[in-house]
Tab-separated table of C-alpha atoms in Angstrom:
chain	number	residue	atom	x	y	z
A	1	UNK	CA	-3.133	24.669	29.710
A	2	UNK	CA	-0.772	25.597	32.543
A	3	UNK	CA	0.765	29.056	32.205
A	4	UNK	CA	4.244	27.539	32.431
A	5	UNK	CA	3.500	25.189	29.516
A	6	UNK	CA	2.031	28.057	27.502
A	7	UNK	CA	5.184	30.096	28.176
A	8	UNK	CA	7.362	27.176	27.034
A	9	UNK	CA	5.376	26.932	23.786
A	10	UNK	CA	5.732	30.682	23.238
A	11	UNK	CA	9.482	30.328	23.760
A	12	UNK	CA	9.581	27.521	21.175
A	13	UNK	CA	7.691	29.648	18.652
A	14	UNK	CA	9.889	32.708	19.088
A	15	UNK	CA	13.147	30.711	18.888
A	16	UNK	CA	11.984	28.841	15.796
A	17	UNK	CA	10.934	32.114	14.145
A	18	UNK	CA	14.347	33.657	14.808
A	19	UNK	CA	16.394	30.643	13.700
A	20	UNK	CA	14.231	29.302	10.863
A	21	UNK	CA	14.676	25.833	12.388
A	22	UNK	CA	12.769	23.365	14.541
A	23	UNK	CA	10.035	20.744	14.445
A	24	UNK	CA	7.376	22.814	16.226
A	25	UNK	CA	4.344	20.441	16.179
A	26	UNK	CA	6.528	17.594	17.447
A	27	UNK	CA	7.893	19.842	20.216
A	28	UNK	CA	4.418	21.008	21.221
A	29	UNK	CA	3.173	17.447	21.784
A	30	UNK	CA	5.768	16.759	24.509
A	31	UNK	CA	5.672	19.987	26.547
A	32	UNK	CA	3.436	18.737	29.378
A	33	UNK	CA	5.223	15.371	29.542
A	34	UNK	CA	8.627	17.006	29.984
A	35	UNK	CA	7.286	19.661	32.361
A	36	UNK	CA	5.649	16.991	34.575
A	37	UNK	CA	8.783	14.863	34.479
A	38	UNK	CA	11.136	17.672	35.529
A	39	UNK	CA	8.745	18.589	38.333
A	40	UNK	CA	8.823	14.944	39.481
A	41	UNK	CA	12.437	13.810	38.990
A	42	UNK	CA	15.267	14.167	41.462
A	43	UNK	CA	17.586	16.701	39.841
A	44	UNK	CA	19.467	19.899	40.564
A	45	UNK	CA	19.574	22.393	37.666
A	46	UNK	CA	22.491	24.269	39.247
A	47	UNK	CA	24.385	20.965	39.706
A	48	UNK	CA	23.585	19.078	36.485
A	49	UNK	CA	26.191	16.386	37.290
A	50	UNK	CA	24.883	15.776	40.842
A	51	UNK	CA	25.664	12.081	41.427
A	52	UNK	CA	22.274	11.155	42.902
A	53	UNK	CA	20.230	12.641	40.066
A	54	UNK	CA	17.675	10.758	38.018
A	55	UNK	CA	18.381	10.435	34.311
A	56	UNK	CA	16.259	11.551	31.360
A	57	UNK	CA	17.029	10.781	27.719
A	58	UNK	CA	15.087	12.322	24.843
A	59	UNK	CA	15.153	9.460	22.355
A	60	UNK	CA	12.826	11.397	20.050
A	61	UNK	CA	15.633	13.749	19.047
A	62	UNK	CA	13.512	15.901	16.721
A	63	UNK	CA	11.948	17.453	19.813
A	64	UNK	CA	15.238	19.053	20.884
A	65	UNK	CA	13.933	22.639	20.789
A	66	UNK	CA	11.082	21.723	23.132
A	67	UNK	CA	13.601	19.967	25.391
A	68	UNK	CA	15.857	23.059	25.508
A	69	UNK	CA	12.946	25.341	26.386
A	70	UNK	CA	11.860	23.051	29.242
A	71	UNK	CA	15.423	22.857	30.604
A	72	UNK	CA	15.608	26.664	30.448
A	73	UNK	CA	12.256	26.936	32.259
A	74	UNK	CA	13.719	24.841	35.102
A	75	UNK	CA	16.870	26.941	35.301
A	76	UNK	CA	19.577	24.833	33.629
A	77	UNK	CA	20.601	27.886	31.599
A	78	UNK	CA	19.282	31.287	30.617
A	79	UNK	CA	16.276	31.372	28.316
A	80	UNK	CA	18.053	33.876	26.081
A	81	UNK	CA	20.797	31.303	25.393
A	82	UNK	CA	18.356	29.152	23.421
A	83	UNK	CA	17.967	31.861	20.776
A	84	UNK	CA	21.248	30.644	19.246
A	85	UNK	CA	19.380	27.436	18.301
A	86	UNK	CA	20.313	25.967	14.936
A	87	UNK	CA	22.791	28.679	13.993
A	88	UNK	CA	26.307	28.059	12.641
A	89	UNK	CA	28.549	26.648	15.412
A	90	UNK	CA	25.748	27.155	17.948
A	91	UNK	CA	25.730	25.334	21.287
A	92	UNK	CA	22.057	24.536	20.828
A	93	UNK	CA	22.041	22.382	17.717
A	94	UNK	CA	18.994	20.896	16.025
A	95	UNK	CA	19.875	17.704	17.898
A	96	UNK	CA	21.018	17.897	21.532
A	97	UNK	CA	24.716	17.486	22.355
A	98	UNK	CA	25.506	16.193	25.846
A	99	UNK	CA	29.006	17.715	25.728
A	100	UNK	CA	27.674	21.241	25.196
A	101	UNK	CA	24.371	21.602	27.023
A	102	UNK	CA	23.915	21.379	30.822
A	103	UNK	CA	21.313	18.764	31.744
A	104	UNK	CA	21.487	16.781	28.516
A	105	UNK	CA	22.513	13.222	29.401
A	106	UNK	CA	22.902	11.771	25.897
A	107	UNK	CA	23.397	13.084	22.376
A	108	UNK	CA	20.419	11.845	20.408
A	109	UNK	CA	18.837	12.381	17.035
A	110	UNK	CA	19.281	9.107	15.203
A	111	UNK	CA	15.849	7.675	15.862
A	112	UNK	CA	15.672	4.473	17.861
A	113	UNK	CA	19.007	4.892	19.627
A	114	UNK	CA	18.119	6.890	22.747
A	115	UNK	CA	16.050	4.137	24.281
A	116	UNK	CA	19.002	1.729	23.952
A	117	UNK	CA	21.191	4.212	25.821
A	118	UNK	CA	18.523	4.476	28.538
A	119	UNK	CA	18.470	0.693	28.935
A	120	UNK	CA	22.256	0.637	29.310
A	121	UNK	CA	22.224	3.421	31.904
A	122	UNK	CA	19.410	1.760	33.880
A	123	UNK	CA	21.401	-1.488	33.923
A	124	UNK	CA	24.582	0.294	35.067
A	125	UNK	CA	22.693	1.968	37.913
A	126	UNK	CA	21.250	-1.401	38.991
A	127	UNK	CA	24.706	-3.002	38.952
A	128	UNK	CA	26.048	-0.184	41.129
A	129	UNK	CA	23.029	-0.664	43.464
A	130	UNK	CA	22.146	3.030	43.286
A	131	UNK	CA	18.655	4.333	44.029
A	132	UNK	CA	18.188	6.349	40.836
A	133	UNK	CA	15.569	6.211	38.105
A	134	UNK	CA	15.965	6.443	34.333
A	135	UNK	CA	13.307	7.897	32.036
A	136	UNK	CA	13.232	8.016	28.270
A	137	UNK	CA	10.751	9.602	25.885
A	138	UNK	CA	10.277	7.842	22.552
A	139	UNK	CA	8.106	8.837	19.592
A	140	UNK	CA	5.444	6.685	17.990
A	141	UNK	CA	6.930	7.420	14.556
A	142	UNK	CA	10.352	6.592	15.961
A	143	UNK	CA	8.949	3.223	17.017
A	144	UNK	CA	8.956	2.115	13.393
A	145	UNK	CA	12.639	1.425	14.163
A	146	UNK	CA	13.283	-2.198	15.142
A	147	UNK	CA	15.952	-1.119	17.615
A	148	UNK	CA	13.185	0.317	19.836
A	149	UNK	CA	11.604	-3.085	20.294
A	150	UNK	CA	14.973	-4.809	20.726
A	151	UNK	CA	15.678	-2.387	23.579
A	152	UNK	CA	12.274	-3.068	25.181
A	153	UNK	CA	12.935	-6.823	24.956
A	154	UNK	CA	16.327	-6.438	26.652
A	155	UNK	CA	14.927	-4.132	29.351
A	156	UNK	CA	12.151	-6.575	30.222
A	157	UNK	CA	14.524	-9.555	30.134
A	158	UNK	CA	16.718	-7.745	32.679
A	159	UNK	CA	13.630	-6.677	34.673
A	160	UNK	CA	14.806	-3.074	34.853
A	161	UNK	CA	12.312	-1.732	37.372
A	162	UNK	CA	14.201	1.568	37.492
A	163	UNK	CA	13.349	2.321	33.846
A	164	UNK	CA	10.262	4.221	32.654
A	165	UNK	CA	9.559	4.491	28.927
A	166	UNK	CA	7.207	7.287	27.872
A	167	UNK	CA	5.628	6.746	24.441
A	168	UNK	CA	4.534	10.012	22.789
A	169	UNK	CA	1.418	8.824	20.976
A	170	UNK	CA	0.890	11.873	18.738
A	171	UNK	CA	0.014	9.773	15.674
A	172	UNK	CA	3.241	10.485	13.781
A	173	UNK	CA	3.278	6.804	12.900
A	174	UNK	CA	0.442	7.515	10.453
A	175	UNK	CA	3.180	8.504	8.002
A	176	UNK	CA	4.894	5.124	8.350
A	177	UNK	CA	3.957	1.674	9.615
A	178	UNK	CA	0.764	1.733	11.658
A	179	UNK	CA	1.090	0.872	15.341
A	180	UNK	CA	-2.407	0.136	16.584
A	181	UNK	CA	-3.042	-0.082	20.335
A	182	UNK	CA	0.584	0.543	21.359
A	183	UNK	CA	-0.150	-0.270	24.999
A	184	UNK	CA	-1.015	-3.825	23.885
A	185	UNK	CA	2.407	-4.144	22.253
A	186	UNK	CA	4.190	-3.144	25.470
A	187	UNK	CA	1.926	-5.395	27.551
A	188	UNK	CA	2.842	-8.221	25.189
A	189	UNK	CA	6.488	-7.724	26.123
A	190	UNK	CA	5.505	-8.037	29.793
A	191	UNK	CA	5.931	-4.353	30.688
A	192	UNK	CA	3.844	-2.658	33.368
A	193	UNK	CA	1.860	-0.411	31.044
A	194	UNK	CA	-0.362	2.642	31.617
A	195	UNK	CA	-2.145	5.026	29.273
A	196	UNK	CA	-3.052	8.651	29.933
A	197	UNK	CA	-3.767	12.094	28.530
A	198	UNK	CA	-0.269	13.329	27.722
A	199	UNK	CA	-1.325	16.949	28.214
A	200	UNK	CA	-2.483	16.421	31.816
A	201	UNK	CA	0.462	17.257	34.087
A	202	UNK	CA	-1.169	15.926	37.265
A	203	UNK	CA	-2.149	12.623	35.638
A	204	UNK	CA	1.384	12.158	34.329
A	205	UNK	CA	2.924	12.835	37.740
A	206	UNK	CA	0.614	10.295	39.389
A	207	UNK	CA	1.788	7.636	36.926
A	208	UNK	CA	5.448	8.571	37.419
A	209	UNK	CA	4.962	7.967	41.170
A	210	UNK	CA	3.665	4.387	40.785
A	211	UNK	CA	6.239	1.796	41.862
A	212	UNK	CA	6.676	-1.184	39.564
A	213	UNK	CA	8.465	-4.527	39.758
A	214	UNK	CA	9.515	-4.350	36.129
A	215	UNK	CA	9.871	-1.940	33.206
A	216	UNK	CA	7.148	0.711	33.322
A	217	UNK	CA	5.661	2.166	30.143
A	218	UNK	CA	3.402	5.212	29.943
A	219	UNK	CA	1.568	5.641	26.654
A	220	UNK	CA	0.895	9.391	26.563
A	221	UNK	CA	-1.885	10.300	24.138
A	222	UNK	CA	-0.957	13.704	22.747
A	223	UNK	CA	-1.930	16.075	19.952
A	224	UNK	CA	0.744	17.114	17.495
A	225	UNK	CA	0.945	20.916	17.598
A	226	UNK	CA	-1.260	21.104	20.713
A	227	UNK	CA	-1.943	24.752	21.582
A	228	UNK	CA	-2.218	26.261	18.110
A	229	UNK	CA	-5.124	25.505	15.786
A	230	UNK	CA	-2.961	26.180	12.722
A	231	UNK	CA	-0.728	23.251	13.666
A	232	UNK	CA	-3.449	20.829	14.731
A	233	UNK	CA	-5.416	21.493	11.528
A	234	UNK	CA	-2.428	20.745	9.278
A	235	UNK	CA	0.607	19.501	11.168
A	236	UNK	CA	1.992	17.813	8.047
A	237	UNK	CA	2.629	21.199	6.389
A	238	UNK	CA	4.347	22.415	9.558
A	239	UNK	CA	6.415	19.314	10.252
A	240	UNK	CA	9.705	21.157	9.776
A	241	UNK	CA	8.707	24.742	9.063
A	242	UNK	CA	9.204	27.968	10.933
A	243	UNK	CA	6.704	30.838	10.952
A	244	UNK	CA	7.100	34.080	9.080
A	245	UNK	CA	6.451	37.319	10.989
A	246	UNK	CA	2.696	37.510	10.341
A	247	UNK	CA	2.313	33.770	10.964
A	248	UNK	CA	4.100	34.147	14.305
A	249	UNK	CA	1.600	36.796	15.376
A	250	UNK	CA	-1.305	34.538	14.442
A	251	UNK	CA	0.225	31.529	16.230
A	252	UNK	CA	0.847	33.543	19.404
A	253	UNK	CA	-2.778	34.736	19.274
A	254	UNK	CA	-4.004	31.140	18.962
A	255	UNK	CA	-1.722	30.010	21.777
A	256	UNK	CA	-2.962	32.632	24.214
A	257	UNK	CA	-6.605	31.997	23.263
A	258	UNK	CA	-6.171	28.280	24.005
A	259	UNK	CA	-4.613	28.863	27.443
A	260	UNK	CA	-6.834	28.669	30.521
């Protein structure tokens, strides 16, 4: 595990402990994907509205705390600011608000909606003939929503080759409708589809760099709660739970033992 990704996970744990909020296992599964993406994308943290920037939309809104901690790691705001997460009238709500948080391009949280927004933005950029890319991260559990597949159908029909969909395959769909071989589903829609270890930053960046003639999909195989054995052994119990003081100490110990 990269030190930066370990530090982001530690930040997530400490914020969740202090606020008694957050979906920690869900956040932990996307850390490397977001870290690789923000290393790859064209963006300027000190100019979040820079006109030539690439766009990222977190469709899987439950992962907002992980998203905030990655944005803080890249300098969009101070890491200390995130400690207001989930508190009354806080800027950093349990779902991201694009009007309050630098770097957030869309307010998301209602599952299945973020990908539709990404399709619309990718189309607008194509119409304006701009050389900008749009990325969206969707959850496998979220993909029980029919609107996800409607958006994929529209994106492929419009041949949006500036759109990359990242599918966080952390097996959340086990709690709902089963989606076997998700890459086959996206291939069936005609998307240019790849599959990789979603905790390998270098592998992710190589796939981001591949040019495609149509919609690109990356199925990222991840582990819910990756980094702490307590979470990976029983992520159901920790789906929306924050650690107590002694649990935080144990989780930090596990996190540092798992880091290379």
